[in-house]
mmCIF file of C-alpha atoms in Angstrom:
data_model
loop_
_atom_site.group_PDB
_atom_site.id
_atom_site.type_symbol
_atom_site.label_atom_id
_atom_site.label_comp_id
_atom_site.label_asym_id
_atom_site.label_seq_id
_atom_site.Cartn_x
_atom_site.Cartn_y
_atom_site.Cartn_z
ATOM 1 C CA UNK U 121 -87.040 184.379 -105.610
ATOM 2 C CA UNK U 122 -87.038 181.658 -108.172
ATOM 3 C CA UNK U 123 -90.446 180.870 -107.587
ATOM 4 C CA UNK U 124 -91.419 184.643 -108.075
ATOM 5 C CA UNK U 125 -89.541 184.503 -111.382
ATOM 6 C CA UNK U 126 -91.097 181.885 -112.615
ATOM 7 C CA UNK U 127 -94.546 183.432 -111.862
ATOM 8 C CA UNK U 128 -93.786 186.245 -113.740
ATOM 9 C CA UNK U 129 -92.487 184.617 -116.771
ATOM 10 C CA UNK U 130 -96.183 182.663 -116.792
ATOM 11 C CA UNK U 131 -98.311 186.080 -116.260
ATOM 12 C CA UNK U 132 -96.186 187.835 -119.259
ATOM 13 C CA UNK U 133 -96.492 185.174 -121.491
ATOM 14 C CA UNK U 134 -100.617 184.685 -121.129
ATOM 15 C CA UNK U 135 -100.436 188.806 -121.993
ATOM 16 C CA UNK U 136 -98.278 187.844 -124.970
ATOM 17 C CA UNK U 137 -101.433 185.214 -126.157
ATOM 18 C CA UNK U 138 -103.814 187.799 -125.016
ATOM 19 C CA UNK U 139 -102.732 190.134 -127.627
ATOM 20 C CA UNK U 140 -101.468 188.631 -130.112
ATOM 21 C CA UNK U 141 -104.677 186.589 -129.970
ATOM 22 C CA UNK U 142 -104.945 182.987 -131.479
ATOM 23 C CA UNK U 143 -108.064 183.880 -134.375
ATOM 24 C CA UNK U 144 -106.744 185.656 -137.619
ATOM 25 C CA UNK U 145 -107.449 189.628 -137.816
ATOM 26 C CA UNK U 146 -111.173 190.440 -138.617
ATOM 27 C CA UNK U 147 -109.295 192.684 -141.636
ATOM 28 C CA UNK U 148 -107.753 189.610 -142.816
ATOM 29 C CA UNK U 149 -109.836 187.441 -145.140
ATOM 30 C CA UNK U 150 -111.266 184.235 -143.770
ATOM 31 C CA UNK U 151 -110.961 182.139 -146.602
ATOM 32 C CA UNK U 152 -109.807 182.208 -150.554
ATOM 33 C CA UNK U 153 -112.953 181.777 -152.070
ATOM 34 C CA UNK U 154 -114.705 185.330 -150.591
ATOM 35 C CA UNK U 155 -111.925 187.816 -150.943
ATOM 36 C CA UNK U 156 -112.075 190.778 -149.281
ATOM 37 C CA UNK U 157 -112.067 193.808 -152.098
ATOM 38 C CA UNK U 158 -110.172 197.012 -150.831
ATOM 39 C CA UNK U 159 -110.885 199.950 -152.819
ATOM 40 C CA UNK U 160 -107.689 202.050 -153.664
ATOM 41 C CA UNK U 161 -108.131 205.236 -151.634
ATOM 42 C CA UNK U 162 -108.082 202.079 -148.873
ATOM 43 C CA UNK U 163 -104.896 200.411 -150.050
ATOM 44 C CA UNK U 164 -102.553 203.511 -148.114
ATOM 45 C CA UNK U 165 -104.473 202.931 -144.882
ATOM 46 C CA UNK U 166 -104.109 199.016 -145.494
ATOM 47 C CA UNK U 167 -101.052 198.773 -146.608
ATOM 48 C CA UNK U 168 -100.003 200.930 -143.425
ATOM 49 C CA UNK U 169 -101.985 198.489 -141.126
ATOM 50 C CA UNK U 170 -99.831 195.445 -142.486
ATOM 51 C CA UNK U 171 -96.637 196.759 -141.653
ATOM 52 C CA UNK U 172 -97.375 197.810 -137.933
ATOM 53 C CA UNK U 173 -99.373 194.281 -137.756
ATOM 54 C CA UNK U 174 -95.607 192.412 -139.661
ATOM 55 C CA UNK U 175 -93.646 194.853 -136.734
ATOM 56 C CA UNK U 176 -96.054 193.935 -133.993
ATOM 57 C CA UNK U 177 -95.385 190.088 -134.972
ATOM 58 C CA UNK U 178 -91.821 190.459 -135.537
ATOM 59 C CA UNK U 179 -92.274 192.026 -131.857
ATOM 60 C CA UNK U 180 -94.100 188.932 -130.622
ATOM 61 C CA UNK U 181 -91.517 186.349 -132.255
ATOM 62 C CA UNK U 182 -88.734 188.437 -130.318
ATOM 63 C CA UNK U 183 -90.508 187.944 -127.101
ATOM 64 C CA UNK U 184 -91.482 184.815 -127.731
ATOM 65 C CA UNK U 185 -87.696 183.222 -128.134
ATOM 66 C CA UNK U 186 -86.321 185.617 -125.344
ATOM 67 C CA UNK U 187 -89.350 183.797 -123.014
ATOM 68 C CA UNK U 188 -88.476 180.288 -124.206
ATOM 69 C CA UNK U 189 -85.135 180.975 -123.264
ATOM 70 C CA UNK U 190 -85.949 182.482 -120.186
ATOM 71 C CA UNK U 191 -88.080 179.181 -119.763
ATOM 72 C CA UNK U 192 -84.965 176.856 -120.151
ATOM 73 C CA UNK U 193 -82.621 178.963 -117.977
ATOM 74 C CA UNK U 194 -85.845 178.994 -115.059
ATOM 75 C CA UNK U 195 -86.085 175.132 -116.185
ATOM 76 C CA UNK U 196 -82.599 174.891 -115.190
ATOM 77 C CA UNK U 197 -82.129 176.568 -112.200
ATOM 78 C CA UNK U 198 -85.212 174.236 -111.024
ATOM 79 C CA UNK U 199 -83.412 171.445 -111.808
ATOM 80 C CA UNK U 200 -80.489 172.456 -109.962
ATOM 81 C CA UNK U 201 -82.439 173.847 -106.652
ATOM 82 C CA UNK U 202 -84.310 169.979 -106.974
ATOM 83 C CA UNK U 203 -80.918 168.486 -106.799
ATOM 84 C CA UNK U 204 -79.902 170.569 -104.181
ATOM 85 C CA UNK U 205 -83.064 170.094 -102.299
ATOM 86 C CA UNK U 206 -81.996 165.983 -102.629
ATOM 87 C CA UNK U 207 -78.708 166.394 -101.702
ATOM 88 C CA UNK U 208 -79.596 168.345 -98.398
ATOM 89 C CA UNK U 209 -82.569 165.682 -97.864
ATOM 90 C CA UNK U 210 -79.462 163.359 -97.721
ATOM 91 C CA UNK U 211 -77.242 165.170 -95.397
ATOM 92 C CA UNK U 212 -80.285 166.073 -93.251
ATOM 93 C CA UNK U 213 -80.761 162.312 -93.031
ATOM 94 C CA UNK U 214 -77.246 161.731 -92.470
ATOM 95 C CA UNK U 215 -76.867 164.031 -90.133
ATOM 96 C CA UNK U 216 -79.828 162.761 -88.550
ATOM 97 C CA UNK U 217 -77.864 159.233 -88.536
ATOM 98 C CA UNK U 218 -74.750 161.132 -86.934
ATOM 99 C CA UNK U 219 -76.915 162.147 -84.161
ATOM 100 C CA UNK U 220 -78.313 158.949 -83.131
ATOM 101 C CA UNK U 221 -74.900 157.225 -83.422
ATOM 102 C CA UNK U 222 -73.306 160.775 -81.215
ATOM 103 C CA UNK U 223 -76.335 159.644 -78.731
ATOM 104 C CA UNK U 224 -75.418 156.400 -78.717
ATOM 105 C CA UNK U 225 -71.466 156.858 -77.375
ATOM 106 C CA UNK U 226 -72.866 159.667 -75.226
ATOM 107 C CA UNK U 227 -74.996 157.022 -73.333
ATOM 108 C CA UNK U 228 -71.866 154.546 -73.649
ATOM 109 C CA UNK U 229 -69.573 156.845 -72.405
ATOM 110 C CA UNK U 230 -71.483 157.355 -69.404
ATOM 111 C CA UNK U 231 -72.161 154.120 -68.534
ATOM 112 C CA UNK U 232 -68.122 153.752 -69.202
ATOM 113 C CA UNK U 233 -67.812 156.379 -66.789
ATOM 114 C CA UNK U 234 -69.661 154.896 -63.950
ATOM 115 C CA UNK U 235 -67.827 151.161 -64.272
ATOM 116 C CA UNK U 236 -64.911 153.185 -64.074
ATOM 117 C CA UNK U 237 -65.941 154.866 -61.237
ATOM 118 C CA UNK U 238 -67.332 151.946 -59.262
ATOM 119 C CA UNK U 239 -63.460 150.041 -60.595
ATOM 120 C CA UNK U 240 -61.962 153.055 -58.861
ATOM 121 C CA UNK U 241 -63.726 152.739 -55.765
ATOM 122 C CA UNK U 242 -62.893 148.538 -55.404
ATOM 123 C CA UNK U 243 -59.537 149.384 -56.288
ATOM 124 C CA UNK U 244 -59.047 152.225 -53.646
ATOM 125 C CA UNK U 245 -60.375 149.686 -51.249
ATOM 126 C CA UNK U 246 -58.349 146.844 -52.550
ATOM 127 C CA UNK U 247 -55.050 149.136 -52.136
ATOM 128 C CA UNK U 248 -56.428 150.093 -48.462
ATOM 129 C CA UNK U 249 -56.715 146.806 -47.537
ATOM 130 C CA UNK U 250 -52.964 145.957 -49.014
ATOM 131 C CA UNK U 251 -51.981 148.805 -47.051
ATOM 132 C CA UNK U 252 -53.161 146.926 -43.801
ATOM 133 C CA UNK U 253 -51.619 143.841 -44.920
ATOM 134 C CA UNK U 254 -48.371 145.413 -45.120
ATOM 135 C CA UNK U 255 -48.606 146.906 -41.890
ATOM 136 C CA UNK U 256 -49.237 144.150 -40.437
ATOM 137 C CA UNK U 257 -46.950 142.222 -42.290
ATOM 138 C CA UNK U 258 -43.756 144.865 -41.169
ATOM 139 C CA UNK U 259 -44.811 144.151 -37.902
ATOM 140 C CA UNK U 260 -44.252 140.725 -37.778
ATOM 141 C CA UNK U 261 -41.069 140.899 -39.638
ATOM 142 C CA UNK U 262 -40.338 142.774 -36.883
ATOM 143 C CA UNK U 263 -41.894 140.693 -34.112
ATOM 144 C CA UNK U 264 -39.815 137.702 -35.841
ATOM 145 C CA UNK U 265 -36.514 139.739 -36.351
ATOM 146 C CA UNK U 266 -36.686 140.755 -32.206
ATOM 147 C CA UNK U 267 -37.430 137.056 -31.997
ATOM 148 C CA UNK U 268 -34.259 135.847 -33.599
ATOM 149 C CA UNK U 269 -32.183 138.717 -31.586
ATOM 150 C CA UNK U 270 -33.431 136.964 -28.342
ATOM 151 C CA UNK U 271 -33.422 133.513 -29.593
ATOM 152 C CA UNK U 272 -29.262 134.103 -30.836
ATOM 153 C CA UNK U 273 -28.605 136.130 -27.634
ATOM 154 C CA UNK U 274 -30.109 132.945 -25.740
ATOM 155 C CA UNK U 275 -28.481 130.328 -27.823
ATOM 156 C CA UNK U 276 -24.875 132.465 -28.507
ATOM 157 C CA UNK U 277 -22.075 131.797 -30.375
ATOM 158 C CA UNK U 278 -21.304 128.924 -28.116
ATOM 159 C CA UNK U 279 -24.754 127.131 -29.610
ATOM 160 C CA UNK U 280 -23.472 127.609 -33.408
ATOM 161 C CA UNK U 281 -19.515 126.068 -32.085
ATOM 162 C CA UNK U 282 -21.217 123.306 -30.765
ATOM 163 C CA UNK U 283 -23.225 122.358 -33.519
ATOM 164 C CA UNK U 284 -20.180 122.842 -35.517
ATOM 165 C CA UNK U 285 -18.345 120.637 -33.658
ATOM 166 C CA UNK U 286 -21.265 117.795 -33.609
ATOM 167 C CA UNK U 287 -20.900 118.216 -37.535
ATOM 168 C CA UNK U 288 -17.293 117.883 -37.683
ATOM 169 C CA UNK U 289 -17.848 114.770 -35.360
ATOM 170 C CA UNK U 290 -19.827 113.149 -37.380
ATOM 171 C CA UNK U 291 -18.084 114.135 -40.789
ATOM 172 C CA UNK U 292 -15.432 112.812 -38.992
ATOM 173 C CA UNK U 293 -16.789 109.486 -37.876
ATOM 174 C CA UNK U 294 -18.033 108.468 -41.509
ATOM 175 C CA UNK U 295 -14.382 109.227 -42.759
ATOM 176 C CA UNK U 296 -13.090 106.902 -40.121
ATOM 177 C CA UNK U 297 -15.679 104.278 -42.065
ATOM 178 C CA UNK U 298 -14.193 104.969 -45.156
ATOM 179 C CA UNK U 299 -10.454 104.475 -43.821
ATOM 180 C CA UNK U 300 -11.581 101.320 -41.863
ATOM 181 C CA UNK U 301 -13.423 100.091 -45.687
ATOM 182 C CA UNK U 302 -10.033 101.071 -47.551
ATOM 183 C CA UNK U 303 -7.343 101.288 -45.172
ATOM 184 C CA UNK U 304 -3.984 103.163 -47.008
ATOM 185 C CA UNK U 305 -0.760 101.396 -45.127
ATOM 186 C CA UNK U 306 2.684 100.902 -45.838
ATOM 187 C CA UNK U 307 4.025 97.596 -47.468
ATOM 188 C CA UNK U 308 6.006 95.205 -45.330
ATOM 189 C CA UNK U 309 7.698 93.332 -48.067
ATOM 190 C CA UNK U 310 11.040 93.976 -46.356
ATOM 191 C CA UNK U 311 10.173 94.239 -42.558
ATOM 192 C CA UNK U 312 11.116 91.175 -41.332
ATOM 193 C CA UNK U 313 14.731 91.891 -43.196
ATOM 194 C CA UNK U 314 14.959 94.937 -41.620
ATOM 195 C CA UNK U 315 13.950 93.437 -38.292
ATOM 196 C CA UNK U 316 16.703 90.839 -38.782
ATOM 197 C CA UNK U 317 19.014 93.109 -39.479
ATOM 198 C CA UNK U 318 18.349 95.644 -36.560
ATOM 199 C CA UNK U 319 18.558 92.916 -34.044
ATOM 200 C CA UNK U 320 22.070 91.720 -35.311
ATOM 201 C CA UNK U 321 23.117 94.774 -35.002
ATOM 202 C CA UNK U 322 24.611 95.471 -38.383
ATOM 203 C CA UNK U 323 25.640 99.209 -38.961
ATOM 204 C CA UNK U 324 25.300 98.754 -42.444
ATOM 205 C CA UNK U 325 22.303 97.532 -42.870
ATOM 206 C CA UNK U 326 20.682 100.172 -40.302
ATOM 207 C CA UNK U 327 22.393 103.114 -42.318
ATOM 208 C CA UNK U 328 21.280 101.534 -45.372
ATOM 209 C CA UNK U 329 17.774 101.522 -43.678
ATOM 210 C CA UNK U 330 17.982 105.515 -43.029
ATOM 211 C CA UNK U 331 18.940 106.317 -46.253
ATOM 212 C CA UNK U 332 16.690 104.175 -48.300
ATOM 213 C CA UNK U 333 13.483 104.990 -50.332
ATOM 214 C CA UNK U 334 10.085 105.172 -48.260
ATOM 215 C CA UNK U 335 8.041 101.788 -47.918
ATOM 216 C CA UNK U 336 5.475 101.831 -51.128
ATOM 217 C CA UNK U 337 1.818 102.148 -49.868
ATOM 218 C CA UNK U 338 -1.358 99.827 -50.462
ATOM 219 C CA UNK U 339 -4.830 99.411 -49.938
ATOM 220 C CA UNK U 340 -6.719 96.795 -48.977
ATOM 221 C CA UNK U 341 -3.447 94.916 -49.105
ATOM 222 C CA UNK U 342 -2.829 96.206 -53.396
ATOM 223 C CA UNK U 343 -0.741 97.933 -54.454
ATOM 224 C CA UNK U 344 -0.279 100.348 -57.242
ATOM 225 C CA UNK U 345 1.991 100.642 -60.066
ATOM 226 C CA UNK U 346 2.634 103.386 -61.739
ATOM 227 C CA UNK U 347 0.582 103.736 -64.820
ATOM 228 C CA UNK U 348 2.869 104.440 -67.983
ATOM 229 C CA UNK U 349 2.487 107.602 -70.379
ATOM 230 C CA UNK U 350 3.444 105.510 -73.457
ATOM 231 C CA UNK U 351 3.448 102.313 -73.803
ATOM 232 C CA UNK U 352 1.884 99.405 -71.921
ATOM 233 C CA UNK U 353 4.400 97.130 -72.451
ATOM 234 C CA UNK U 354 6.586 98.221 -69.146
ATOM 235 C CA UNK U 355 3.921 96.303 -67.177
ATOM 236 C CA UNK U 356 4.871 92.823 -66.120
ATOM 237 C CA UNK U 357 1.461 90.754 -66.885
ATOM 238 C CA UNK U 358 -2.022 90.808 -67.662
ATOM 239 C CA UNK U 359 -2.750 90.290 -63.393
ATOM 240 C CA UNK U 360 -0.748 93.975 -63.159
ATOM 241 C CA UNK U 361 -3.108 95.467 -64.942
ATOM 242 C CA UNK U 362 -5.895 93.920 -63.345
ATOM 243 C CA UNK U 363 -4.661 95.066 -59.914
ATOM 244 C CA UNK U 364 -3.913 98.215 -60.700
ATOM 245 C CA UNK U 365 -7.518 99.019 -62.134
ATOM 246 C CA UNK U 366 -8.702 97.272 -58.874
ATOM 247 C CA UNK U 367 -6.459 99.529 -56.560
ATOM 248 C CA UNK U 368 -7.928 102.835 -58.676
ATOM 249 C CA UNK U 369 -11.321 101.875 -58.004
ATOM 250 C CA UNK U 370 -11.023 101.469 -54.331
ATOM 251 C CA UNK U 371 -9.402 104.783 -54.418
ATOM 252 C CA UNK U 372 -12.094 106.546 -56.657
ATOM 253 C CA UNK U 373 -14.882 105.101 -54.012
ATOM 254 C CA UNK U 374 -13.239 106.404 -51.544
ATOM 255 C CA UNK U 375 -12.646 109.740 -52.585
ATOM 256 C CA UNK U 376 -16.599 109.806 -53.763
ATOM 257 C CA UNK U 377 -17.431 109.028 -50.704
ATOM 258 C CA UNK U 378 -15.198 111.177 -48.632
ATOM 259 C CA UNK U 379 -16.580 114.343 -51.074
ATOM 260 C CA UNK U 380 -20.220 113.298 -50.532
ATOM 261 C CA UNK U 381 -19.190 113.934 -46.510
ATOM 262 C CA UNK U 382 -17.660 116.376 -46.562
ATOM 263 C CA UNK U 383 -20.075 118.398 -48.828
ATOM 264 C CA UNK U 384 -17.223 119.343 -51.450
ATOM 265 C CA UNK U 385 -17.718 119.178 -54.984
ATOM 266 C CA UNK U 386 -15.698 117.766 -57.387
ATOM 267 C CA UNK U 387 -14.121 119.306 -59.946
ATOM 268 C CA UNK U 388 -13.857 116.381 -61.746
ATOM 269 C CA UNK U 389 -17.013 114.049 -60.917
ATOM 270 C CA UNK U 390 -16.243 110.496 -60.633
ATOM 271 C CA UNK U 391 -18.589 107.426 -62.164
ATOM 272 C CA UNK U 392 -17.735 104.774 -60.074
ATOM 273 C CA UNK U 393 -17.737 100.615 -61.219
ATOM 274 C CA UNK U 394 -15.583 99.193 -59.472
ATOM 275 C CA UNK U 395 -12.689 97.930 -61.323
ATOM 276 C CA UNK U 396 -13.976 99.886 -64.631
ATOM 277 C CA UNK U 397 -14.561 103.428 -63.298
ATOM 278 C CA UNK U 398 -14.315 106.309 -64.860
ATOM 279 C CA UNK U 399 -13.450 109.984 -64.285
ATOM 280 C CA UNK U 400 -15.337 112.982 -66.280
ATOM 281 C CA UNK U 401 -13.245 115.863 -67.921
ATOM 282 C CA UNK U 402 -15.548 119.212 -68.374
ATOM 283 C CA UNK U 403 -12.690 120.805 -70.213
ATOM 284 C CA UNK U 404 -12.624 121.024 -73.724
ATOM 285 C CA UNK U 405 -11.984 116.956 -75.157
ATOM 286 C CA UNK U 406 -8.826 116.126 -76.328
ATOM 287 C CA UNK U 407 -7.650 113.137 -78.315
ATOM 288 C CA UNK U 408 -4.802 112.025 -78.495
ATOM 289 C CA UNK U 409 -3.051 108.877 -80.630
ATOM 290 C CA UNK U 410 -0.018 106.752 -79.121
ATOM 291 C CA UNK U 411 1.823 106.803 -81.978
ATOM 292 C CA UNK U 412 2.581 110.525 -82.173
ATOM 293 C CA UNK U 413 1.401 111.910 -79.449
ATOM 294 C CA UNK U 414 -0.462 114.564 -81.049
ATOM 295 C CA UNK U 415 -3.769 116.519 -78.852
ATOM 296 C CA UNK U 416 -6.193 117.831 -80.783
ATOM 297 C CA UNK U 417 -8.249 120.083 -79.056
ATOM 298 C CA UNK U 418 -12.047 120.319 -79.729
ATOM 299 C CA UNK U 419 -14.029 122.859 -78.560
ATOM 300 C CA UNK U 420 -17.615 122.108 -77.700
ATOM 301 C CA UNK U 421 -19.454 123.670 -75.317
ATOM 302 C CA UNK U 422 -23.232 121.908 -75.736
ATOM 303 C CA UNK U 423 -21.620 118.879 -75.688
ATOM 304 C CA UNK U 424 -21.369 116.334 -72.829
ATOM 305 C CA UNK U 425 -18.396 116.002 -70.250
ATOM 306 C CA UNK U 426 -15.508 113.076 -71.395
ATOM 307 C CA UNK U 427 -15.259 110.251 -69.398
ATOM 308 C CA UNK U 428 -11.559 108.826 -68.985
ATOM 309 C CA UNK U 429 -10.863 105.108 -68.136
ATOM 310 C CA UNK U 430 -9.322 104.498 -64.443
ATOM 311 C CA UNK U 431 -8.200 101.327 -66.226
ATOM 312 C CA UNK U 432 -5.468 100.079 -68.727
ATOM 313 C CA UNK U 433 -7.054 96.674 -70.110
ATOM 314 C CA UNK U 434 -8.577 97.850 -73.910
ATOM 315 C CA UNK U 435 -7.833 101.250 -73.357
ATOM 316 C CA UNK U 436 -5.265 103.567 -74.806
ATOM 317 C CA UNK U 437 -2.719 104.064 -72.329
ATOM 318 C CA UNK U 438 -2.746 107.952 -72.294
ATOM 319 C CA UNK U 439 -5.995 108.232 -71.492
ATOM 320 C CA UNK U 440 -5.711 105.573 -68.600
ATOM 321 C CA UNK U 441 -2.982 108.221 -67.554
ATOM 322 C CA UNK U 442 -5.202 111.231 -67.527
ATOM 323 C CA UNK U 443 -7.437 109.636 -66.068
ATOM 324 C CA UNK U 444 -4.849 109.081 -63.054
ATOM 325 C CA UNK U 445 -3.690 112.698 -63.293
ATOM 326 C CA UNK U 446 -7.429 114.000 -63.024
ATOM 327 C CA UNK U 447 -8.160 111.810 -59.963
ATOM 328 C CA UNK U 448 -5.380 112.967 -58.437
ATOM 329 C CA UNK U 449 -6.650 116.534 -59.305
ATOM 330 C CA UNK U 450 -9.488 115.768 -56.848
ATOM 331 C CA UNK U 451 -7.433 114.777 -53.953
ATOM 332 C CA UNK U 452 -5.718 117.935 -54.404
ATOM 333 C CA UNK U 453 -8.883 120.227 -54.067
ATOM 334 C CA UNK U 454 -9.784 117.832 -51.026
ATOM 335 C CA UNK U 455 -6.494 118.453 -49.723
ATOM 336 C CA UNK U 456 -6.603 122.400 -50.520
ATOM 337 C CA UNK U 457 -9.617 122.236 -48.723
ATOM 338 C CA UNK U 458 -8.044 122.078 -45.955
ATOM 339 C CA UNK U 459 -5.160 124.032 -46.625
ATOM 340 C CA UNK U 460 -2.944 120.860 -47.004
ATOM 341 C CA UNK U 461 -0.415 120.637 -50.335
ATOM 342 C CA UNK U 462 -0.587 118.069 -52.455
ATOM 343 C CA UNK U 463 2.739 115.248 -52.376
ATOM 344 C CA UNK U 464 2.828 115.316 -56.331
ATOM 345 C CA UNK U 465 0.810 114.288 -59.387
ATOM 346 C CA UNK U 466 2.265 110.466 -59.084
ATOM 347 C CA UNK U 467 1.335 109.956 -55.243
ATOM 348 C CA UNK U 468 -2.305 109.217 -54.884
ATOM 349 C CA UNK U 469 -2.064 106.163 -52.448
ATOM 350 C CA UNK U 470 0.339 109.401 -50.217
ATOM 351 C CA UNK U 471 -2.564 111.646 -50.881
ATOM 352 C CA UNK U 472 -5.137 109.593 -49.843
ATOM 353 C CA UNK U 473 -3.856 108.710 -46.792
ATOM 354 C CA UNK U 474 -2.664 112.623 -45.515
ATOM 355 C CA UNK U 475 -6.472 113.361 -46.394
ATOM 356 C CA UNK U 476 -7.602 110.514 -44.172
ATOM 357 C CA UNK U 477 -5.013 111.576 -41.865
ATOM 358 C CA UNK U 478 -6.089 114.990 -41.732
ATOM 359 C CA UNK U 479 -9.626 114.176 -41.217
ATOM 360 C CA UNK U 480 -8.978 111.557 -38.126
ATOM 361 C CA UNK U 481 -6.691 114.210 -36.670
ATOM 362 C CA UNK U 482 -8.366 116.503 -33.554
ATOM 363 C CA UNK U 483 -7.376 119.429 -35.155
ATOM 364 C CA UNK U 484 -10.251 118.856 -37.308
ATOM 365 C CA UNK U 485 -12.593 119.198 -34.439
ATOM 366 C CA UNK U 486 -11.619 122.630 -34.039
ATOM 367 C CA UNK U 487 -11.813 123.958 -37.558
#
C-alpha cells in the first residue's frame, strides 16, 4: 500500500509539471527589449487571462506544498518500514540462531536419553545380580546358623562349663604365682612368747592371748605402717619410710597383675616402679596444702588423669595417703568382684590376702 502511494504521488506530480509547463506563456513577453503592445479593446480579455493564469498558479503553489508534504510524510513512513524491515532481518536471524541452538539440545537430549537408557539397563542387571547375591548369601547364613545349632547341640552346655572351668584353672594357677612372688602372712614377732607361755601353762597369758589384737600382716617378710593423714613426723626414721614405699609397691604389682588375670579393669590404673609407684585419679584433681587442709577442686575434663605417690619420701603426706586410700579402692572392686566386702579403708595387707584367698579357694572353680 505504501508503495502504491508513493506511485501515485510521482504520477500527480509529473501532471502538475505537465501543465504548469516549465517555458513562460507564449502571451507573456520573452524579453524587455521587444514588448509585446496590447491594444485597449485587448486589455479586458488580457487582463482577464492574468488573473485565471495568478489563480491557476496560486492553484499550483497549493499543490505543490500539500505534495512536498505528502513527500516527507511517504519519506517517513519509508524510513520507518526500512527500520522495521532491519529489525525483523534481526529477529529472523535470531530466530534462525534459536533454532540451531533448539536443534542442538534436541540432538543432546536424545543422545542423553539413550545413556540413560543403556545406565538403566546395567543398573537393572547390576540390582539382579545383587538380588542373587543376597539369596545366596541368606542361605548360607542359614546353612551356618543350622551349623552352629548342631555344632552347640553336639558340644552342649557341658563343652562351655568345661572351658570355663579350664579358664578359671588357669586364672587360678597364675594367681597362685603371684601369692608364691608376694606371699601376705602373719608376723611372728611374738610366737615364740606365746609358745612359751602355752606350754607353761599359764592361764593368764593364754586368756591374754584370746583377747588380744590380731598378728599384723607382711609381705615378703615387710611390713606396713600406717601412713599418716598429717604429718610425717609420727614415723620413727628415714628406713620406715623406705619400707613402707617398698611394701606398697609389692602390693601395687600384685594387684596389677592379679587385674591383668583376671580381665578386670581398674578403676584406678596403677603405674608401677617399684618403690616409686604411682596410682592415677580420673576424678576431678584436687590439691590440697598441709598446713590447712584446704581441697580445691578443679574441674578439667580434657585434661590428663593425676597421678598420686605410693610413697612418703619428698612427697606431701596427704597425697601419699590418697594414694593409699585409692589403692585400696582397687582391692575393693577386686573383692566386689567376687561378691566379697572389703575389711576397711586401712587394711590392704587383710585385703590382699582374702583376694588371694578367694582366688586359691575351690569355690572359685565353680563360679
Amino acid at each position: 500500500m505504501e508503495s502504491k502511494k508513493i506511485i501515485s504521488l510521482d504520477s500527480e506530480i509529473e501532471t502538475t509539471k505537465e501543465t504548469e509547463g516549465d517555458s513562460p506563456p507564449e502571451h507573456f513577453p520573452l524579453s524587455r527589449e521587444n514588448p509585446k503592445i496590447i491594444e485597449w479593446e485587448e486589455l479586458q480579455q488580457e487582463l482577464a487571462r492574468l488573473c485565471s493564469l495568478s489563480s491557476a498558479l496560486e492553484i499550483a503553489n497549493q499543490r505543490k506544498d500539500s505534495l512536498s508534504q505528502r513527500l516527507k510524510s511517504v519519506i517517513e513512513v519509508r524510513q520507518k518500514y526500512l527500520k522495521q524491515s532491519n529489525e525483523l532481518d534481526d529477529m529472523r536471524r535470531k530466530l534462525e540462531a534459536r533454532k540451531l541452538a533448539m536443534g542442538e539440545m534436541v540432538m543432546q537430549m536424545k543422545e542423553t536419553r539413550e545413556d540413560v537408557k543403556c545406565k538403566k539397563e546395567q543398573l537393572n542387571n547390576a540390582l539382579r545380580l545383587l538380588l542373587v547375591a543376597a539369596k545366596n548369601v541368606c542361605a548360607a547364613n542359614q546353612q551356618m546358623q543350622e551349623s552352629n545349632r548342631s555344632f552347640i547341640e553336639k558340644m552342649g552346655h557341658g563343652n562351655a562349663k568345661s572351658l570355663q572351668k579350664m579358664l578359671r584353672m588357669r586364672q587360678q594357677h597364675m594367681v597362685i604365682q603371684v601369692n608364691s612372688l608376694y606371699p601376705v602372712k602373719s608376723s611372728d614377732e611374738n610366737a615364740s612368747k606365746e609358745k612359751l607361755d602355752i606350754l607353761c601353762g599359764d592361764p593368764a597369758q593364754s586368756s591374754l592371748r584370746d583377747t588380744s589384737r590380731p598378728l599384723p600382716l607382711t609381705i615378703l617378710g615387710q611390713q606396713l605402717t600406717a601412713l599418716p593423714i598429717k604429718k610425717t613426723s609420727v614415723f620413727s626414721g628415714k628406713k620406715e619410710i623406705q619400707r613402707s614405699a617398698i611394701v606398697l609397691g609389692y602390693v601395687a604389682h600384685a594387684v596389677s597383675l592379679i587385674a591383668s588375670y583376671l580381665d578386670v579393669p581398674l578403676r584406678y590404673p596403677l603405674h608401677l616402679g617399684g618403690s616409686r609407684s604411682h596410682i592415677q585419679d580420673y576424678a576431678p584433681s584436687t590439691e590440697t596444702t598441709s598446713s590447712d587442709l584446704a581441697v580445691i577442686q578443679i574441674v578439667d575434663e580434657s585434661s590428663k588423669p593425676t597421678e598420686f605417690p605410693l610413697f612418703l619420701e619428698g612427697q606431701d603426706s596427704t597425697r601419699a595417703a590418697y594414694a593409699i586410700f585409692l589403692l585400696n579402692k582397687d582391692l575393693e572392686q577386686l573383692l566386689n568382684f567376687f561378691g566379697a566386702e572389703s575389711l576397711g579403708p586401712r587394711h590392704i595387707l587383710a585385703n590382699l590376702k582374702e583376694l588371694l584367698r578367694i582366688v586359691r579357694s575351690p569355690e572359685f572353680l565353680d563360679k
